[in-house]
Amino acid sequence: MEEIKGEGAVGLLSFAEVEERLVEAVRTARGLPDREAAWLRVRSGWPEIVREAAAGDYDARGGDLASSDVKLRTVAATRADTAAMEEAFGWLAAVADDDRRLVALAIGHLVRGEKQVPWLRLLRPLGLAHGADGLRKRYTRALGRACQRANQGFLRREVGQGVYRPHRKFRVSTLAA
């Protein structure tokens, strides 16, 4: 059995690992092609420009005389990347709707390469005037719920039979019988 980098002996995901998986999920989602935008493009049956390779006005990537005119395509996501993205986004189902927006904005800043989330800059998009430290605490609690959702699968596998049953307190009358 292979041990995944960063995981403990039990295999539970930490707060930082869940946060990093969400960052990678957003990067994967941004790399996917926008299928709705493709429908909005109007294409005709006839090409708009007829290129002549002999005249030298042809670029193999489709640009106009210079390769800097063409936006380079990103590398296509693999099935594993897409599955990991969907799994990570599934963890956010445990987060309340208001907090989900906060998590999305915070993760967006981390995706852009910022080392820390600028909590003061998140106040305006959330419609708040003050309370940056409160946002940080809400984010921590919301991502904590996502961590619990992420780790439920590990806990269920350890119990056996695929069902997680938390400990229940027994009533005195049931113990006496």
mmCIF file with all atom_site columns, C-alpha atoms in Angstrom:
data_model
loop_
_atom_site.group_PDB
_atom_site.id
_atom_site.type_symbol
_atom_site.label_atom_id
_atom_site.label_alt_id
_atom_site.label_comp_id
_atom_site.label_asym_id
_atom_site.label_entity_id
_atom_site.label_seq_id
_atom_site.pdbx_PDB_ins_code
_atom_site.Cartn_x
_atom_site.Cartn_y
_atom_site.Cartn_z
_atom_site.occupancy
_atom_site.B_iso_or_equiv
_atom_site.pdbx_formal_charge
_atom_site.auth_seq_id
_atom_site.auth_comp_id
_atom_site.auth_asym_id
_atom_site.auth_atom_id
_atom_site.pdbx_PDB_model_num
ATOM 1   C CA . MET A 1 1   ? 0.000   0.000  0.000   1.00 0.00 ? 1   MET A CA 1
ATOM 2   C CA . GLU A 1 2   ? 1.475   3.363  -0.999  1.00 0.00 ? 2   GLU A CA 1
ATOM 3   C CA . GLU A 1 3   ? 1.655   6.141  1.537   1.00 0.00 ? 3   GLU A CA 1
ATOM 4   C CA . ILE A 1 4   ? 0.508   9.481  0.170   1.00 0.00 ? 4   ILE A CA 1
ATOM 5   C CA . LYS A 1 5   ? 2.867   12.388 0.806   1.00 0.00 ? 5   LYS A CA 1
ATOM 6   C CA . GLY A 1 6   ? 1.867   14.500 3.788   1.00 0.00 ? 6   GLY A CA 1
ATOM 7   C CA . GLU A 1 7   ? -0.559  12.045 5.326   1.00 0.00 ? 7   GLU A CA 1
ATOM 8   C CA . GLY A 1 8   ? -0.135  10.500 8.717   1.00 0.00 ? 8   GLY A CA 1
ATOM 9   C CA . ALA A 1 9   ? -0.149  6.806  9.542   1.00 0.00 ? 9   ALA A CA 1
ATOM 10  C CA . VAL A 1 10  ? -3.944  6.733  9.735   1.00 0.00 ? 10  VAL A CA 1
ATOM 11  C CA . GLY A 1 11  ? -4.451  8.514  6.420   1.00 0.00 ? 11  GLY A CA 1
ATOM 12  C CA . LEU A 1 12  ? -6.539  11.404 7.737   1.00 0.00 ? 12  LEU A CA 1
ATOM 13  C CA . LEU A 1 13  ? -6.222  14.722 5.924   1.00 0.00 ? 13  LEU A CA 1
ATOM 14  C CA . SER A 1 14  ? -5.103  17.748 7.916   1.00 0.00 ? 14  SER A CA 1
ATOM 15  C CA . PHE A 1 15  ? -6.450  21.288 7.602   1.00 0.00 ? 15  PHE A CA 1
ATOM 16  C CA . ALA A 1 16  ? -3.513  22.372 5.414   1.00 0.00 ? 16  ALA A CA 1
ATOM 17  C CA . GLU A 1 17  ? -3.863  19.315 3.170   1.00 0.00 ? 17  GLU A CA 1
ATOM 18  C CA . VAL A 1 18  ? -7.571  19.936 2.613   1.00 0.00 ? 18  VAL A CA 1
ATOM 19  C CA . GLU A 1 19  ? -6.825  23.593 1.870   1.00 0.00 ? 19  GLU A CA 1
ATOM 20  C CA . GLU A 1 20  ? -4.122  22.598 -0.636  1.00 0.00 ? 20  GLU A CA 1
ATOM 21  C CA . ARG A 1 21  ? -6.451  20.075 -2.298  1.00 0.00 ? 21  ARG A CA 1
ATOM 22  C CA . LEU A 1 22  ? -9.077  22.817 -2.691  1.00 0.00 ? 22  LEU A CA 1
ATOM 23  C CA . VAL A 1 23  ? -6.467  25.127 -4.227  1.00 0.00 ? 23  VAL A CA 1
ATOM 24  C CA . GLU A 1 24  ? -5.483  22.389 -6.695  1.00 0.00 ? 24  GLU A CA 1
ATOM 25  C CA . ALA A 1 25  ? -9.162  21.739 -7.454  1.00 0.00 ? 25  ALA A CA 1
ATOM 26  C CA . VAL A 1 26  ? -9.702  25.395 -8.359  1.00 0.00 ? 26  VAL A CA 1
ATOM 27  C CA . ARG A 1 27  ? -6.580  25.368 -10.543 1.00 0.00 ? 27  ARG A CA 1
ATOM 28  C CA . THR A 1 28  ? -7.897  22.286 -12.327 1.00 0.00 ? 28  THR A CA 1
ATOM 29  C CA . ALA A 1 29  ? -11.325 23.881 -12.788 1.00 0.00 ? 29  ALA A CA 1
ATOM 30  C CA . ARG A 1 30  ? -9.760  27.023 -14.264 1.00 0.00 ? 30  ARG A CA 1
ATOM 31  C CA . GLY A 1 31  ? -7.776  24.911 -16.705 1.00 0.00 ? 31  GLY A CA 1
ATOM 32  C CA . LEU A 1 32  ? -10.858 23.175 -18.065 1.00 0.00 ? 32  LEU A CA 1
ATOM 33  C CA . PRO A 1 33  ? -12.317 24.535 -21.301 1.00 0.00 ? 33  PRO A CA 1
ATOM 34  C CA . ASP A 1 34  ? -15.377 26.754 -21.025 1.00 0.00 ? 34  ASP A CA 1
ATOM 35  C CA . ARG A 1 35  ? -18.009 24.787 -22.900 1.00 0.00 ? 35  ARG A CA 1
ATOM 36  C CA . GLU A 1 36  ? -20.670 27.499 -22.628 1.00 0.00 ? 36  GLU A CA 1
ATOM 37  C CA . ALA A 1 37  ? -18.441 30.083 -24.270 1.00 0.00 ? 37  ALA A CA 1
ATOM 38  C CA . ALA A 1 38  ? -17.946 27.741 -27.211 1.00 0.00 ? 38  ALA A CA 1
ATOM 39  C CA . TRP A 1 39  ? -21.682 27.813 -27.894 1.00 0.00 ? 39  TRP A CA 1
ATOM 40  C CA . LEU A 1 40  ? -21.674 31.599 -27.918 1.00 0.00 ? 40  LEU A CA 1
ATOM 41  C CA . ARG A 1 41  ? -19.064 31.809 -30.671 1.00 0.00 ? 41  ARG A CA 1
ATOM 42  C CA . VAL A 1 42  ? -20.613 32.214 -34.077 1.00 0.00 ? 42  VAL A CA 1
ATOM 43  C CA . ARG A 1 43  ? -19.021 30.074 -36.747 1.00 0.00 ? 43  ARG A CA 1
ATOM 44  C CA . SER A 1 44  ? -19.843 30.141 -40.384 1.00 0.00 ? 44  SER A CA 1
ATOM 45  C CA . GLY A 1 45  ? -19.467 27.353 -42.883 1.00 0.00 ? 45  GLY A CA 1
ATOM 46  C CA . TRP A 1 46  ? -16.823 29.328 -44.761 1.00 0.00 ? 46  TRP A CA 1
ATOM 47  C CA . PRO A 1 47  ? -13.471 30.311 -43.231 1.00 0.00 ? 47  PRO A CA 1
ATOM 48  C CA . GLU A 1 48  ? -13.107 34.019 -42.549 1.00 0.00 ? 48  GLU A CA 1
ATOM 49  C CA . ILE A 1 49  ? -9.506  34.099 -43.797 1.00 0.00 ? 49  ILE A CA 1
ATOM 50  C CA . VAL A 1 50  ? -7.973  31.867 -46.408 1.00 0.00 ? 50  VAL A CA 1
ATOM 51  C CA . ARG A 1 51  ? -4.328  31.379 -45.559 1.00 0.00 ? 51  ARG A CA 1
ATOM 52  C CA . GLU A 1 52  ? -1.677  30.625 -48.105 1.00 0.00 ? 52  GLU A CA 1
ATOM 53  C CA . ALA A 1 53  ? 1.253   28.704 -46.723 1.00 0.00 ? 53  ALA A CA 1
ATOM 54  C CA . ALA A 1 54  ? 3.357   29.523 -49.796 1.00 0.00 ? 54  ALA A CA 1
ATOM 55  C CA . ALA A 1 55  ? 2.947   33.261 -49.178 1.00 0.00 ? 55  ALA A CA 1
ATOM 56  C CA . GLY A 1 56  ? 4.266   32.907 -45.637 1.00 0.00 ? 56  GLY A CA 1
ATOM 57  C CA . ASP A 1 57  ? 1.170   34.110 -43.808 1.00 0.00 ? 57  ASP A CA 1
ATOM 58  C CA . TYR A 1 58  ? 0.558   30.822 -42.037 1.00 0.00 ? 58  TYR A CA 1
ATOM 59  C CA . ASP A 1 59  ? 1.367   30.049 -38.429 1.00 0.00 ? 59  ASP A CA 1
ATOM 60  C CA . ALA A 1 60  ? 0.951   26.429 -37.378 1.00 0.00 ? 60  ALA A CA 1
ATOM 61  C CA . ARG A 1 61  ? -0.839  27.532 -34.196 1.00 0.00 ? 61  ARG A CA 1
ATOM 62  C CA . GLY A 1 62  ? -3.325  29.701 -36.080 1.00 0.00 ? 62  GLY A CA 1
ATOM 63  C CA . GLY A 1 63  ? -1.885  33.132 -35.302 1.00 0.00 ? 63  GLY A CA 1
ATOM 64  C CA . ASP A 1 64  ? -1.575  36.105 -37.621 1.00 0.00 ? 64  ASP A CA 1
ATOM 65  C CA . LEU A 1 65  ? 2.083   36.201 -38.685 1.00 0.00 ? 65  LEU A CA 1
ATOM 66  C CA . ALA A 1 66  ? 3.385   36.080 -35.119 1.00 0.00 ? 66  ALA A CA 1
ATOM 67  C CA . SER A 1 67  ? 3.179   33.374 -32.529 1.00 0.00 ? 67  SER A CA 1
ATOM 68  C CA . SER A 1 68  ? 2.600   35.967 -29.766 1.00 0.00 ? 68  SER A CA 1
ATOM 69  C CA . ASP A 1 69  ? -0.904  36.588 -31.162 1.00 0.00 ? 69  ASP A CA 1
ATOM 70  C CA . VAL A 1 70  ? -2.045  33.132 -30.123 1.00 0.00 ? 70  VAL A CA 1
ATOM 71  C CA . LYS A 1 71  ? -3.102  32.306 -26.602 1.00 0.00 ? 71  LYS A CA 1
ATOM 72  C CA . LEU A 1 72  ? -1.395  29.081 -25.628 1.00 0.00 ? 72  LEU A CA 1
ATOM 73  C CA . ARG A 1 73  ? -3.674  26.267 -24.573 1.00 0.00 ? 73  ARG A CA 1
ATOM 74  C CA . THR A 1 74  ? -3.341  24.829 -21.113 1.00 0.00 ? 74  THR A CA 1
ATOM 75  C CA . VAL A 1 75  ? -2.529  21.180 -20.612 1.00 0.00 ? 75  VAL A CA 1
ATOM 76  C CA . ALA A 1 76  ? -5.673  19.072 -20.575 1.00 0.00 ? 76  ALA A CA 1
ATOM 77  C CA . ALA A 1 77  ? -6.764  17.752 -17.200 1.00 0.00 ? 77  ALA A CA 1
ATOM 78  C CA . THR A 1 78  ? -6.497  14.028 -16.692 1.00 0.00 ? 78  THR A CA 1
ATOM 79  C CA . ARG A 1 79  ? -9.267  11.855 -15.338 1.00 0.00 ? 79  ARG A CA 1
ATOM 80  C CA . ALA A 1 80  ? -7.453  11.661 -12.008 1.00 0.00 ? 80  ALA A CA 1
ATOM 81  C CA . ASP A 1 81  ? -7.253  15.470 -11.827 1.00 0.00 ? 81  ASP A CA 1
ATOM 82  C CA . THR A 1 82  ? -10.958 15.798 -12.573 1.00 0.00 ? 82  THR A CA 1
ATOM 83  C CA . ALA A 1 83  ? -11.865 13.107 -10.033 1.00 0.00 ? 83  ALA A CA 1
ATOM 84  C CA . ALA A 1 84  ? -9.738  14.799 -7.348  1.00 0.00 ? 84  ALA A CA 1
ATOM 85  C CA . MET A 1 85  ? -11.359 18.155 -8.212  1.00 0.00 ? 85  MET A CA 1
ATOM 86  C CA . GLU A 1 86  ? -14.876 16.744 -7.905  1.00 0.00 ? 86  GLU A CA 1
ATOM 87  C CA . GLU A 1 87  ? -13.995 15.023 -4.634  1.00 0.00 ? 87  GLU A CA 1
ATOM 88  C CA . ALA A 1 88  ? -12.585 18.232 -3.154  1.00 0.00 ? 88  ALA A CA 1
ATOM 89  C CA . PHE A 1 89  ? -15.597 20.284 -4.267  1.00 0.00 ? 89  PHE A CA 1
ATOM 90  C CA . GLY A 1 90  ? -17.830 17.604 -2.736  1.00 0.00 ? 90  GLY A CA 1
ATOM 91  C CA . TRP A 1 91  ? -16.320 18.330 0.664   1.00 0.00 ? 91  TRP A CA 1
ATOM 92  C CA . LEU A 1 92  ? -17.755 21.850 0.476   1.00 0.00 ? 92  LEU A CA 1
ATOM 93  C CA . ALA A 1 93  ? -21.282 20.431 0.688   1.00 0.00 ? 93  ALA A CA 1
ATOM 94  C CA . ALA A 1 94  ? -20.757 20.282 4.466   1.00 0.00 ? 94  ALA A CA 1
ATOM 95  C CA . VAL A 1 95  ? -20.145 24.042 4.561   1.00 0.00 ? 95  VAL A CA 1
ATOM 96  C CA . ALA A 1 96  ? -23.037 26.519 4.930   1.00 0.00 ? 96  ALA A CA 1
ATOM 97  C CA . ASP A 1 97  ? -23.864 28.647 1.877   1.00 0.00 ? 97  ASP A CA 1
ATOM 98  C CA . ASP A 1 98  ? -22.663 31.941 3.411   1.00 0.00 ? 98  ASP A CA 1
ATOM 99  C CA . ASP A 1 99  ? -19.404 30.368 4.507   1.00 0.00 ? 99  ASP A CA 1
ATOM 100 C CA . ARG A 1 100 ? -18.978 28.617 1.154   1.00 0.00 ? 100 ARG A CA 1
ATOM 101 C CA . ARG A 1 101 ? -18.713 32.006 -0.544  1.00 0.00 ? 101 ARG A CA 1
ATOM 102 C CA . LEU A 1 102 ? -16.094 33.065 1.993   1.00 0.00 ? 102 LEU A CA 1
ATOM 103 C CA . VAL A 1 103 ? -14.131 29.853 1.380   1.00 0.00 ? 103 VAL A CA 1
ATOM 104 C CA . ALA A 1 104 ? -14.312 30.400 -2.382  1.00 0.00 ? 104 ALA A CA 1
ATOM 105 C CA . LEU A 1 105 ? -12.992 33.960 -2.110  1.00 0.00 ? 105 LEU A CA 1
ATOM 106 C CA . ALA A 1 106 ? -10.198 32.942 0.266   1.00 0.00 ? 106 ALA A CA 1
ATOM 107 C CA . ILE A 1 107 ? -9.130  29.964 -1.860  1.00 0.00 ? 107 ILE A CA 1
ATOM 108 C CA . GLY A 1 108 ? -9.198  32.250 -4.911  1.00 0.00 ? 108 GLY A CA 1
ATOM 109 C CA . HIS A 1 109 ? -6.517  34.429 -3.320  1.00 0.00 ? 109 HIS A CA 1
ATOM 110 C CA . LEU A 1 110 ? -4.397  31.376 -2.537  1.00 0.00 ? 110 LEU A CA 1
ATOM 111 C CA . VAL A 1 111 ? -4.740  30.175 -6.134  1.00 0.00 ? 111 VAL A CA 1
ATOM 112 C CA . ARG A 1 112 ? -3.352  33.507 -7.349  1.00 0.00 ? 112 ARG A CA 1
ATOM 113 C CA . GLY A 1 113 ? -0.153  32.727 -5.466  1.00 0.00 ? 113 GLY A CA 1
ATOM 114 C CA . GLU A 1 114 ? -0.653  34.804 -2.329  1.00 0.00 ? 114 GLU A CA 1
ATOM 115 C CA . LYS A 1 115 ? 0.939   33.246 0.753   1.00 0.00 ? 115 LYS A CA 1
ATOM 116 C CA . GLN A 1 116 ? -1.799  34.423 3.119   1.00 0.00 ? 116 GLN A CA 1
ATOM 117 C CA . VAL A 1 117 ? -5.421  35.348 2.649   1.00 0.00 ? 117 VAL A CA 1
ATOM 118 C CA . PRO A 1 118 ? -5.912  39.155 2.783   1.00 0.00 ? 118 PRO A CA 1
ATOM 119 C CA . TRP A 1 119 ? -8.895  39.158 5.142   1.00 0.00 ? 119 TRP A CA 1
ATOM 120 C CA . LEU A 1 120 ? -9.346  42.948 4.989   1.00 0.00 ? 120 LEU A CA 1
ATOM 121 C CA . ARG A 1 121 ? -9.797  42.787 1.204   1.00 0.00 ? 121 ARG A CA 1
ATOM 122 C CA . LEU A 1 122 ? -12.514 40.156 1.602   1.00 0.00 ? 122 LEU A CA 1
ATOM 123 C CA . LEU A 1 123 ? -14.757 42.440 3.654   1.00 0.00 ? 123 LEU A CA 1
ATOM 124 C CA . ARG A 1 124 ? -16.106 44.464 0.708   1.00 0.00 ? 124 ARG A CA 1
ATOM 125 C CA . PRO A 1 125 ? -17.006 41.497 -1.569  1.00 0.00 ? 125 PRO A CA 1
ATOM 126 C CA . LEU A 1 126 ? -18.899 39.959 1.353   1.00 0.00 ? 126 LEU A CA 1
ATOM 127 C CA . GLY A 1 127 ? -20.728 43.216 2.084   1.00 0.00 ? 127 GLY A CA 1
ATOM 128 C CA . LEU A 1 128 ? -19.099 43.822 5.469   1.00 0.00 ? 128 LEU A CA 1
ATOM 129 C CA . ALA A 1 129 ? -17.501 46.942 6.882   1.00 0.00 ? 129 ALA A CA 1
ATOM 130 C CA . HIS A 1 130 ? -15.393 45.410 9.640   1.00 0.00 ? 130 HIS A CA 1
ATOM 131 C CA . GLY A 1 131 ? -14.526 42.077 11.197  1.00 0.00 ? 131 GLY A CA 1
ATOM 132 C CA . ALA A 1 132 ? -11.529 40.696 9.322   1.00 0.00 ? 132 ALA A CA 1
ATOM 133 C CA . ASP A 1 133 ? -10.566 38.499 12.269  1.00 0.00 ? 133 ASP A CA 1
ATOM 134 C CA . GLY A 1 134 ? -14.121 37.170 12.369  1.00 0.00 ? 134 GLY A CA 1
ATOM 135 C CA . LEU A 1 135 ? -13.823 36.203 8.712   1.00 0.00 ? 135 LEU A CA 1
ATOM 136 C CA . ARG A 1 136 ? -10.645 34.282 9.478   1.00 0.00 ? 136 ARG A CA 1
ATOM 137 C CA . LYS A 1 137 ? -12.432 32.413 12.271  1.00 0.00 ? 137 LYS A CA 1
ATOM 138 C CA . ARG A 1 138 ? -15.439 31.669 10.041  1.00 0.00 ? 138 ARG A CA 1
ATOM 139 C CA . TYR A 1 139 ? -13.079 30.377 7.355   1.00 0.00 ? 139 TYR A CA 1
ATOM 140 C CA . THR A 1 140 ? -11.293 28.153 9.872   1.00 0.00 ? 140 THR A CA 1
ATOM 141 C CA . ARG A 1 141 ? -14.580 26.681 11.120  1.00 0.00 ? 141 ARG A CA 1
ATOM 142 C CA . ALA A 1 142 ? -15.929 26.214 7.584   1.00 0.00 ? 142 ALA A CA 1
ATOM 143 C CA . LEU A 1 143 ? -12.772 24.479 6.385   1.00 0.00 ? 143 LEU A CA 1
ATOM 144 C CA . GLY A 1 144 ? -12.872 22.402 9.566   1.00 0.00 ? 144 GLY A CA 1
ATOM 145 C CA . ARG A 1 145 ? -16.291 21.100 8.487   1.00 0.00 ? 145 ARG A CA 1
ATOM 146 C CA . ALA A 1 146 ? -14.845 20.341 5.054   1.00 0.00 ? 146 ALA A CA 1
ATOM 147 C CA . CYS A 1 147 ? -12.014 18.439 6.788   1.00 0.00 ? 147 CYS A CA 1
ATOM 148 C CA . GLN A 1 148 ? -14.560 16.387 8.700   1.00 0.00 ? 148 GLN A CA 1
ATOM 149 C CA . ARG A 1 149 ? -16.351 15.574 5.447   1.00 0.00 ? 149 ARG A CA 1
ATOM 150 C CA . ALA A 1 150 ? -13.049 14.675 3.778   1.00 0.00 ? 150 ALA A CA 1
ATOM 151 C CA . ASN A 1 151 ? -12.047 12.367 6.599   1.00 0.00 ? 151 ASN A CA 1
ATOM 152 C CA . GLN A 1 152 ? -15.402 10.609 6.909   1.00 0.00 ? 152 GLN A CA 1
ATOM 153 C CA . GLY A 1 153 ? -14.393 8.167  4.194   1.00 0.00 ? 153 GLY A CA 1
ATOM 154 C CA . PHE A 1 154 ? -11.284 7.142  6.136   1.00 0.00 ? 154 PHE A CA 1
ATOM 155 C CA . LEU A 1 155 ? -13.276 6.675  9.329   1.00 0.00 ? 155 LEU A CA 1
ATOM 156 C CA . ARG A 1 156 ? -15.920 4.589  7.596   1.00 0.00 ? 156 ARG A CA 1
ATOM 157 C CA . ARG A 1 157 ? -13.330 2.260  6.077   1.00 0.00 ? 157 ARG A CA 1
ATOM 158 C CA . GLU A 1 158 ? -11.782 1.573  9.467   1.00 0.00 ? 158 GLU A CA 1
ATOM 159 C CA . VAL A 1 159 ? -15.086 0.586  11.126  1.00 0.00 ? 159 VAL A CA 1
ATOM 160 C CA . GLY A 1 160 ? -15.778 -2.092 8.530   1.00 0.00 ? 160 GLY A CA 1
ATOM 161 C CA . GLN A 1 161 ? -18.972 -2.837 6.627   1.00 0.00 ? 161 GLN A CA 1
ATOM 162 C CA . GLY A 1 162 ? -18.763 0.691  5.217   1.00 0.00 ? 162 GLY A CA 1
ATOM 163 C CA . VAL A 1 163 ? -20.981 2.267  7.888   1.00 0.00 ? 163 VAL A CA 1
ATOM 164 C CA . TYR A 1 164 ? -19.731 4.754  10.454  1.00 0.00 ? 164 TYR A CA 1
ATOM 165 C CA . ARG A 1 165 ? -21.590 4.474  13.736  1.00 0.00 ? 165 ARG A CA 1
ATOM 166 C CA . PRO A 1 166 ? -20.577 6.972  16.406  1.00 0.00 ? 166 PRO A CA 1
ATOM 167 C CA . HIS A 1 167 ? -20.575 5.812  20.020  1.00 0.00 ? 167 HIS A CA 1
ATOM 168 C CA . ARG A 1 168 ? -23.991 6.063  21.606  1.00 0.00 ? 168 ARG A CA 1
ATOM 169 C CA . LYS A 1 169 ? -24.722 6.581  25.241  1.00 0.00 ? 169 LYS A CA 1
ATOM 170 C CA . PHE A 1 170 ? -26.780 3.758  26.622  1.00 0.00 ? 170 PHE A CA 1
ATOM 171 C CA . ARG A 1 171 ? -29.687 4.324  28.930  1.00 0.00 ? 171 ARG A CA 1
ATOM 172 C CA . VAL A 1 172 ? -29.555 2.825  32.365  1.00 0.00 ? 172 VAL A CA 1
ATOM 173 C CA . SER A 1 173 ? -32.712 0.796  31.669  1.00 0.00 ? 173 SER A CA 1
ATOM 174 C CA . THR A 1 174 ? -31.147 -0.916 28.625  1.00 0.00 ? 174 THR A CA 1
ATOM 175 C CA . LEU A 1 175 ? -28.027 -1.862 30.555  1.00 0.00 ? 175 LEU A CA 1
ATOM 176 C CA . ALA A 1 176 ? -29.963 -3.372 33.435  1.00 0.00 ? 176 ALA A CA 1
ATOM 177 C CA . ALA A 1 177 ? -31.937 -5.730 31.204  1.00 0.00 ? 177 ALA A CA 1
#
